Amino acid sequence: MTAQPGRPDGTLFDLPEQDGAKAPKTRKPRRPRPRGPAERLPVARVIVDTPLPHLDRYFDYRVSADMDESAVPGCRVRVRFNNRLLNGFLAERVQTSEFPGQLAYLESVVSPEPVLTPEILGLARAVADRYAGTLSDVLRLAVPPRHARVEKEEVGDAPEAGTHVPEAGDAAGAAEAESLGPWSDYPEGASFLHALQQGRPARAVWNALPGGDWAEAVAIAARATLAAGRGTVIVVPDGRDVESVDSALGLHVGEGRYVALTADLGPAERYRRWLAVLRGRVQVVVGTRAAVFAPVRDLGLVVLWDDGDDVHADPHAPYPHARTVLSMRAHRMGAGALIGGRTRTTDAQLLVESGWAHSLTADRQTLRRRAPVVRAAGDDRELARDEAARSARMPSLALRAAREAARTGPVLFQVPRRGYLNTLACAGCREPARCDSCRGPLAVRGSHAMPSCGWCGRVAGQWACPECGLGRMRAVVVGARRTAEELGRAFPSLVVRTSGREEILPRVADSPSLVVATPGAEPAAENGYAAAVLLDGWALLNRMDLRASEETLRRWLNAAALVRPGGTVVVSAEVSLPVVQSFVRWDPTGFAERELAERRELGFPPAVSMASVTGSPEHVRELLDQIALPESAELLGPVPVGGDRSTGPDDTHRTERALLRVPRAQVGALARSLKVAASARSARRDEHLAQVRVDPLHVV
């Protein structure tokens, strides 16, 4: 910053005052204290916490002599910026500034703790450039808020007594690290662990076998990496997975040598554990999405479990995906990578086909020994015996399998939708049932409830179809609670339990019972489920989403993996569909290969890169007019979005979206073009209301 303290430098502007805002209290001006610049490296380059794209750069400030020791690179500072006090990070200290004129002094050093390491700073800059975002936005995701009391706590450098972790050169530790555990079921498992133990950057896309030993395999990989003296970052979708890996790390790595980072810890405890990683007390971290930026020293391995889960995409700007961030981090640090799950996404398959990672799978004989038997309720043999099975929601094959399996253990029923009767239609002409007042969709919320509108809440007691005049309705989409009621009547001697958003069961006992769960909320059974029934496959496959089939296979495989070896899995779907055939054969790799080949032909992600620009029509068009697109870029749209009647009472299109498509090699150039256009609008004081996403998760 090259202006006098408290004055703008010509590139900034005063923010408008809000209507009705109270005037700030006037204070008696303090007498400025005499300041002199530091003798060594008197200029600090600061990342100011501001979301404006055109201010995404370093600003120079002078370091006073009294702050010389505390103003270290990576610490938090406060600066005078556009007549306001803003937070920031001190990126580096230099001898001279590139800008002429008198520099303003740093206002204060918030904390001398160097919370922003050079590695995380470089990664954050790369992520911001990759996603057309700003560095300050990424740093909000990477560095947690400060807790002064936690920073002042005295911490020791020694691990807890009685713990032992294999270290490089330790013979006993090396022998322990060579125990394969679950990796013995994979032909390349031994070589993968051996490479990690030697500190080499082994990178694999892993198709995990059915069962619950995936967490143990991850812990053993972390132990092998630790034997080389290097650290590990493990990212999983939710808290249940964190608990599974936490237990496995306790057995294979040792208490006190790792930390778990989750949001439910609370700000203070989470910051305490994060500081333990920053200060080098632990080298293994397991956590959810935010753990991708954990400041592990000498990183040797990054692990991402179930990379197809939507929660790995951050909902905050610039919307990075954990898979991309971890891949970038592993590449920059020369670290290994393990991207695994029950299925294989097309994005992970692209990493294999590009040569960046190798495929890590079990042989077919081992898979047949570990996997359950999968049958489709819509196959030709079943239809020949039961013509009603084609239209029945609960085919006879599923009922027979559930009755037989319930004699020996729990049975899982997966239902795609939560709630009761979520969608209704006319029983005669099948026209969707809508509210007479606002035209909103009608639904039934409970077993004794009347149909009511999902928008205005009005009860439709006297509803009649406007097309045929019939006053009766039928259910189109049946939720988990209604399914549980139906199963309770069909199996009166068994306990029926539900697991969903309202209450997720952590575990169920190994006794005859029925469990109705929505995808992702399936609890684990002590010895595996005796059988599983996957209902309403059409509800997953008919979604208007490019990744509908891929996501459906992921949800099915995750549920089927909870069934004990040799158990039965019945899926209610048409067997002729390629995704159903891949599920029956338990062949996610073959499905990912075919899906990626088709997307290459059609020009769909991830074979190409896309960016979306979403907002009001005028803002989208103004931003598109200012973008200097690469020659290879293709503009699709803009088209209206968000105007479907199922989303709200206002059926006017007030939001538009445009898609920009480029070859994957040009994604950097596209991101730079978007960033330049957004910065130009921001510098002219235009409202920046168009949302920009590079590689959006969902492309309809």
Short mmCIF file of N, CA and C in Angstrom, two decimals, residues 387-504:
data_model
loop_
_atom_site.label_atom_id
_atom_site.label_comp_id
_atom_site.label_asym_id
_atom_site.label_seq_id
_atom_site.Cartn_x
_atom_site.Cartn_y
_atom_site.Cartn_z
N GLU A 387 -45.70 -61.19 -13.17
CA GLU A 387 -45.90 -60.08 -14.09
C GLU A 387 -46.10 -58.76 -13.35
N ALA A 388 -46.58 -58.84 -12.10
CA ALA A 388 -46.80 -57.60 -11.33
C ALA A 388 -45.50 -57.00 -10.84
N ALA A 389 -44.39 -57.75 -10.95
CA ALA A 389 -43.12 -57.23 -10.44
C ALA A 389 -42.64 -56.03 -11.22
N ARG A 390 -43.10 -55.88 -12.48
CA ARG A 390 -42.63 -54.76 -13.28
C ARG A 390 -43.09 -53.43 -12.71
N SER A 391 -44.28 -53.40 -12.15
CA SER A 391 -44.83 -52.15 -11.63
C SER A 391 -44.87 -52.09 -10.11
N ALA A 392 -44.59 -53.19 -9.44
CA ALA A 392 -44.67 -53.20 -7.98
C ALA A 392 -43.49 -52.48 -7.36
N ARG A 393 -43.77 -51.70 -6.32
CA ARG A 393 -42.68 -51.02 -5.62
C ARG A 393 -41.88 -52.00 -4.79
N MET A 394 -42.54 -53.00 -4.20
CA MET A 394 -41.88 -54.02 -3.40
C MET A 394 -42.09 -55.37 -4.08
N PRO A 395 -41.25 -55.73 -5.06
CA PRO A 395 -41.46 -56.98 -5.80
C PRO A 395 -41.39 -58.20 -4.88
N SER A 396 -41.97 -59.29 -5.35
CA SER A 396 -42.01 -60.51 -4.54
C SER A 396 -40.61 -61.03 -4.27
N LEU A 397 -39.68 -60.82 -5.19
CA LEU A 397 -38.30 -61.26 -4.96
C LEU A 397 -37.70 -60.57 -3.75
N ALA A 398 -37.96 -59.28 -3.60
CA ALA A 398 -37.44 -58.54 -2.46
C ALA A 398 -38.08 -59.01 -1.16
N LEU A 399 -39.39 -59.26 -1.18
CA LEU A 399 -40.06 -59.72 0.03
C LEU A 399 -39.57 -61.10 0.44
N ARG A 400 -39.39 -61.99 -0.52
CA ARG A 400 -38.90 -63.32 -0.18
C ARG A 400 -37.49 -63.26 0.40
N ALA A 401 -36.63 -62.46 -0.22
CA ALA A 401 -35.25 -62.34 0.28
C ALA A 401 -35.23 -61.75 1.69
N ALA A 402 -36.10 -60.76 1.94
CA ALA A 402 -36.13 -60.15 3.27
C ALA A 402 -36.64 -61.13 4.31
N ARG A 403 -37.67 -61.91 4.00
CA ARG A 403 -38.21 -62.87 4.97
C ARG A 403 -37.19 -63.94 5.32
N GLU A 404 -36.50 -64.45 4.31
CA GLU A 404 -35.52 -65.50 4.57
C GLU A 404 -34.33 -64.96 5.38
N ALA A 405 -33.85 -63.78 5.03
CA ALA A 405 -32.68 -63.23 5.70
C ALA A 405 -33.00 -62.77 7.12
N ALA A 406 -34.24 -62.31 7.36
CA ALA A 406 -34.60 -61.80 8.69
C ALA A 406 -34.60 -62.90 9.75
N ARG A 407 -34.52 -64.13 9.34
CA ARG A 407 -34.44 -65.20 10.33
C ARG A 407 -33.07 -65.25 11.00
N THR A 408 -32.05 -64.74 10.33
CA THR A 408 -30.68 -64.87 10.85
C THR A 408 -30.03 -63.55 11.22
N GLY A 409 -30.60 -62.43 10.83
CA GLY A 409 -29.97 -61.16 11.14
C GLY A 409 -30.76 -59.98 10.64
N PRO A 410 -30.21 -58.78 10.76
CA PRO A 410 -30.93 -57.57 10.32
C PRO A 410 -30.97 -57.47 8.80
N VAL A 411 -31.99 -56.79 8.31
CA VAL A 411 -32.18 -56.57 6.87
C VAL A 411 -32.27 -55.07 6.63
N LEU A 412 -31.53 -54.59 5.65
CA LEU A 412 -31.49 -53.17 5.33
C LEU A 412 -32.40 -52.86 4.15
N PHE A 413 -33.20 -51.81 4.27
CA PHE A 413 -34.01 -51.28 3.17
C PHE A 413 -33.54 -49.86 2.90
N GLN A 414 -33.03 -49.62 1.70
CA GLN A 414 -32.61 -48.27 1.31
C GLN A 414 -33.71 -47.60 0.51
N VAL A 415 -34.12 -46.41 0.96
CA VAL A 415 -35.18 -45.64 0.31
C VAL A 415 -34.59 -44.30 -0.10
N PRO A 416 -34.67 -43.90 -1.38
CA PRO A 416 -34.00 -42.67 -1.82
C PRO A 416 -34.54 -41.39 -1.20
N ARG A 417 -35.82 -41.39 -0.79
CA ARG A 417 -36.44 -40.15 -0.32
C ARG A 417 -36.81 -40.27 1.15
N ARG A 418 -36.62 -39.18 1.89
CA ARG A 418 -37.07 -39.15 3.27
C ARG A 418 -38.52 -38.65 3.31
N GLY A 419 -39.10 -38.60 4.49
CA GLY A 419 -40.47 -38.11 4.61
C GLY A 419 -41.49 -39.23 4.49
N TYR A 420 -42.72 -38.84 4.14
CA TYR A 420 -43.84 -39.79 4.10
C TYR A 420 -44.29 -40.00 2.65
N LEU A 421 -45.28 -39.26 2.18
CA LEU A 421 -45.69 -39.28 0.78
C LEU A 421 -45.33 -37.92 0.19
N ASN A 422 -44.19 -37.85 -0.48
CA ASN A 422 -43.63 -36.57 -0.87
C ASN A 422 -44.27 -36.00 -2.14
N THR A 423 -44.78 -36.83 -3.01
CA THR A 423 -45.38 -36.36 -4.26
C THR A 423 -46.66 -37.14 -4.52
N LEU A 424 -47.73 -36.41 -4.87
CA LEU A 424 -49.03 -37.01 -5.13
C LEU A 424 -49.46 -36.69 -6.56
N ALA A 425 -50.33 -37.55 -7.08
CA ALA A 425 -50.87 -37.35 -8.42
C ALA A 425 -52.31 -37.83 -8.44
N CYS A 426 -53.03 -37.44 -9.48
CA CYS A 426 -54.42 -37.89 -9.64
C CYS A 426 -54.44 -39.40 -9.86
N ALA A 427 -55.34 -40.06 -9.17
CA ALA A 427 -55.42 -41.52 -9.29
C ALA A 427 -55.96 -41.95 -10.64
N GLY A 428 -56.60 -41.04 -11.38
CA GLY A 428 -57.16 -41.40 -12.67
C GLY A 428 -56.24 -41.10 -13.83
N CYS A 429 -55.91 -39.79 -14.03
CA CYS A 429 -55.13 -39.38 -15.19
C CYS A 429 -53.65 -39.20 -14.89
N ARG A 430 -53.22 -39.40 -13.66
CA ARG A 430 -51.82 -39.31 -13.23
C ARG A 430 -51.25 -37.90 -13.35
N GLU A 431 -52.10 -36.88 -13.45
CA GLU A 431 -51.64 -35.50 -13.46
C GLU A 431 -51.15 -35.12 -12.07
N PRO A 432 -49.98 -34.44 -11.94
CA PRO A 432 -49.48 -34.06 -10.61
C PRO A 432 -50.51 -33.25 -9.84
N ALA A 433 -50.68 -33.58 -8.56
CA ALA A 433 -51.65 -32.89 -7.70
C ALA A 433 -51.03 -31.60 -7.18
N ARG A 434 -51.72 -30.49 -7.45
CA ARG A 434 -51.22 -29.18 -7.05
C ARG A 434 -52.27 -28.40 -6.28
N CYS A 435 -51.76 -27.44 -5.51
CA CYS A 435 -52.63 -26.61 -4.66
C CYS A 435 -53.53 -25.74 -5.53
N ASP A 436 -54.81 -25.62 -5.15
CA ASP A 436 -55.74 -24.78 -5.90
C ASP A 436 -55.43 -23.30 -5.75
N SER A 437 -54.69 -22.92 -4.69
CA SER A 437 -54.43 -21.52 -4.42
C SER A 437 -53.16 -21.03 -5.11
N CYS A 438 -52.03 -21.71 -4.87
CA CYS A 438 -50.74 -21.22 -5.38
C CYS A 438 -50.11 -22.15 -6.39
N ARG A 439 -50.75 -23.27 -6.69
CA ARG A 439 -50.26 -24.25 -7.66
C ARG A 439 -49.01 -24.97 -7.18
N GLY A 440 -48.79 -25.00 -5.89
CA GLY A 440 -47.67 -25.72 -5.33
C GLY A 440 -47.94 -27.21 -5.26
N PRO A 441 -46.90 -28.05 -5.10
CA PRO A 441 -47.09 -29.50 -5.05
C PRO A 441 -47.73 -29.94 -3.74
N LEU A 442 -48.63 -30.91 -3.81
CA LEU A 442 -49.27 -31.45 -2.63
C LEU A 442 -48.50 -32.67 -2.13
N ALA A 443 -48.51 -32.84 -0.81
CA ALA A 443 -47.82 -33.97 -0.18
C ALA A 443 -48.52 -34.30 1.12
N VAL A 444 -48.24 -35.50 1.64
CA VAL A 444 -48.77 -35.94 2.93
C VAL A 444 -47.59 -36.06 3.89
N ARG A 445 -47.65 -35.38 5.03
CA ARG A 445 -46.51 -35.30 5.95
C ARG A 445 -46.47 -36.42 6.97
N GLY A 446 -47.61 -37.08 7.23
CA GLY A 446 -47.64 -38.12 8.23
C GLY A 446 -48.78 -39.08 7.99
N SER A 447 -48.86 -40.12 8.84
CA SER A 447 -49.84 -41.18 8.62
C SER A 447 -51.27 -40.70 8.83
N HIS A 448 -51.49 -39.70 9.67
CA HIS A 448 -52.85 -39.20 9.93
C HIS A 448 -53.04 -37.78 9.41
N ALA A 449 -52.17 -37.33 8.52
CA ALA A 449 -52.25 -35.96 8.01
C ALA A 449 -53.04 -35.91 6.71
N MET A 450 -53.61 -34.75 6.46
CA MET A 450 -54.30 -34.48 5.20
C MET A 450 -53.30 -33.96 4.18
N PRO A 451 -53.58 -34.14 2.89
CA PRO A 451 -52.69 -33.55 1.88
C PRO A 451 -52.60 -32.04 2.05
N SER A 452 -51.40 -31.51 1.97
CA SER A 452 -51.20 -30.08 2.14
C SER A 452 -50.17 -29.60 1.13
N CYS A 453 -50.15 -28.29 0.92
CA CYS A 453 -49.27 -27.68 -0.06
C CYS A 453 -47.86 -27.54 0.50
N GLY A 454 -46.86 -27.84 -0.31
CA GLY A 454 -45.49 -27.69 0.12
C GLY A 454 -44.98 -26.27 0.06
N TRP A 455 -45.78 -25.35 -0.52
CA TRP A 455 -45.37 -23.95 -0.60
C TRP A 455 -46.10 -23.08 0.42
N CYS A 456 -47.42 -23.07 0.35
CA CYS A 456 -48.18 -22.19 1.25
C CYS A 456 -48.69 -22.91 2.49
N GLY A 457 -48.62 -24.26 2.53
CA GLY A 457 -49.06 -25.01 3.69
C GLY A 457 -50.55 -25.22 3.80
N ARG A 458 -51.33 -24.79 2.84
CA ARG A 458 -52.78 -24.90 2.90
C ARG A 458 -53.21 -26.36 2.73
N VAL A 459 -54.16 -26.79 3.56
CA VAL A 459 -54.68 -28.16 3.49
C VAL A 459 -55.63 -28.28 2.31
N ALA A 460 -55.45 -29.35 1.52
CA ALA A 460 -56.28 -29.57 0.34
C ALA A 460 -57.31 -30.64 0.65
N GLY A 461 -58.29 -30.32 1.49
CA GLY A 461 -59.29 -31.30 1.90
C GLY A 461 -60.32 -31.60 0.83
N GLN A 462 -60.63 -30.64 -0.04
CA GLN A 462 -61.64 -30.81 -1.07
C GLN A 462 -61.02 -30.79 -2.46
N TRP A 463 -59.87 -31.40 -2.60
CA TRP A 463 -59.15 -31.33 -3.88
C TRP A 463 -59.87 -32.16 -4.94
N ALA A 464 -59.86 -31.65 -6.17
CA ALA A 464 -60.37 -32.37 -7.33
C ALA A 464 -59.45 -32.08 -8.50
N CYS A 465 -59.18 -33.08 -9.29
CA CYS A 465 -58.26 -32.93 -10.41
C CYS A 465 -58.84 -31.96 -11.44
N PRO A 466 -58.11 -30.91 -11.83
CA PRO A 466 -58.65 -29.97 -12.82
C PRO A 466 -58.74 -30.57 -14.23
N GLU A 467 -58.08 -31.71 -14.47
CA GLU A 467 -58.09 -32.30 -15.79
C GLU A 467 -59.26 -33.26 -15.99
N CYS A 468 -59.46 -34.18 -15.00
CA CYS A 468 -60.51 -35.19 -15.16
C CYS A 468 -61.60 -35.09 -14.10
N GLY A 469 -61.42 -34.23 -13.08
CA GLY A 469 -62.44 -34.05 -12.07
C GLY A 469 -62.45 -35.08 -10.96
N LEU A 470 -61.55 -36.08 -10.99
CA LEU A 470 -61.52 -37.12 -9.96
C LEU A 470 -60.97 -36.53 -8.67
N GLY A 471 -61.53 -36.97 -7.54
CA GLY A 471 -61.12 -36.44 -6.24
C GLY A 471 -60.20 -37.35 -5.46
N ARG A 472 -59.65 -38.38 -6.10
CA ARG A 472 -58.73 -39.29 -5.40
C ARG A 472 -57.31 -39.10 -5.90
N MET A 473 -56.35 -39.30 -4.98
CA MET A 473 -54.94 -39.14 -5.31
C MET A 473 -54.19 -40.44 -5.05
N ARG A 474 -53.07 -40.60 -5.71
CA ARG A 474 -52.17 -41.73 -5.50
C ARG A 474 -50.77 -41.20 -5.20
N ALA A 475 -49.99 -42.02 -4.49
CA ALA A 475 -48.62 -41.63 -4.17
C ALA A 475 -47.70 -41.88 -5.35
N VAL A 476 -46.88 -40.89 -5.66
CA VAL A 476 -45.88 -41.03 -6.72
C VAL A 476 -44.50 -41.30 -6.11
N VAL A 477 -44.15 -40.57 -5.09
CA VAL A 477 -42.87 -40.76 -4.39
C VAL A 477 -43.17 -41.08 -2.93
N VAL A 478 -42.73 -42.25 -2.51
CA VAL A 478 -42.96 -42.72 -1.14
C VAL A 478 -41.67 -42.54 -0.35
N GLY A 479 -41.79 -41.91 0.82
CA GLY A 479 -40.63 -41.64 1.64
C GLY A 479 -40.30 -42.76 2.60
N ALA A 480 -39.24 -42.56 3.38
CA ALA A 480 -38.74 -43.59 4.29
C ALA A 480 -39.73 -43.89 5.41
N ARG A 481 -40.40 -42.88 5.94
CA ARG A 481 -41.32 -43.13 7.06
C ARG A 481 -42.52 -43.95 6.62
N ARG A 482 -43.07 -43.68 5.43
CA ARG A 482 -44.19 -44.48 4.93
C ARG A 482 -43.72 -45.91 4.64
N THR A 483 -42.50 -46.05 4.12
CA THR A 483 -41.97 -47.39 3.87
C THR A 483 -41.85 -48.18 5.15
N ALA A 484 -41.43 -47.53 6.23
CA ALA A 484 -41.31 -48.21 7.52
C ALA A 484 -42.68 -48.68 8.00
N GLU A 485 -43.72 -47.87 7.78
CA GLU A 485 -45.07 -48.30 8.17
C GLU A 485 -45.51 -49.52 7.37
N GLU A 486 -45.25 -49.51 6.07
CA GLU A 486 -45.65 -50.64 5.23
C GLU A 486 -44.92 -51.92 5.65
N LEU A 487 -43.63 -51.79 5.97
CA LEU A 487 -42.86 -52.97 6.40
C LEU A 487 -43.31 -53.46 7.76
N GLY A 488 -43.73 -52.54 8.62
CA GLY A 488 -44.24 -52.94 9.92
C GLY A 488 -45.48 -53.80 9.82
N ARG A 489 -46.32 -53.50 8.82
CA ARG A 489 -47.51 -54.32 8.62
C ARG A 489 -47.17 -55.64 7.95
N ALA A 490 -46.15 -55.63 7.06
CA ALA A 490 -45.78 -56.86 6.37
C ALA A 490 -44.98 -57.81 7.27
N PHE A 491 -44.24 -57.25 8.25
CA PHE A 491 -43.43 -58.05 9.17
C PHE A 491 -43.80 -57.68 10.60
N PRO A 492 -44.96 -58.10 11.07
CA PRO A 492 -45.43 -57.64 12.40
C PRO A 492 -44.58 -58.14 13.56
N SER A 493 -43.82 -59.20 13.38
CA SER A 493 -43.03 -59.75 14.48
C SER A 493 -41.65 -59.14 14.60
N LEU A 494 -41.27 -58.26 13.68
CA LEU A 494 -39.92 -57.69 13.68
C LEU A 494 -39.95 -56.21 14.06
N VAL A 495 -38.88 -55.78 14.68
CA VAL A 495 -38.70 -54.36 15.01
C VAL A 495 -38.24 -53.63 13.76
N VAL A 496 -38.90 -52.51 13.45
CA VAL A 496 -38.54 -51.69 12.29
C VAL A 496 -37.97 -50.38 12.80
N ARG A 497 -36.75 -50.07 12.39
CA ARG A 497 -36.08 -48.84 12.81
C ARG A 497 -35.75 -48.02 11.57
N THR A 498 -35.73 -46.70 11.75
CA THR A 498 -35.42 -45.80 10.64
C THR A 498 -34.15 -45.03 10.94
N SER A 499 -33.43 -44.67 9.88
CA SER A 499 -32.21 -43.88 10.01
C SER A 499 -32.19 -42.88 8.87
N GLY A 500 -32.18 -41.60 9.22
CA GLY A 500 -32.21 -40.55 8.21
C GLY A 500 -31.69 -39.26 8.79
N ARG A 501 -32.08 -38.15 8.16
CA ARG A 501 -31.55 -36.86 8.55
C ARG A 501 -31.93 -36.49 9.98
N GLU A 502 -33.16 -36.84 10.38
CA GLU A 502 -33.59 -36.50 11.73
C GLU A 502 -32.80 -37.25 12.79
N GLU A 503 -32.53 -38.52 12.55
CA GLU A 503 -31.77 -39.35 13.49
C GLU A 503 -31.03 -40.42 12.70
N ILE A 504 -29.71 -40.40 12.79
CA ILE A 504 -28.87 -41.39 12.11
C ILE A 504 -28.41 -42.41 13.14
#
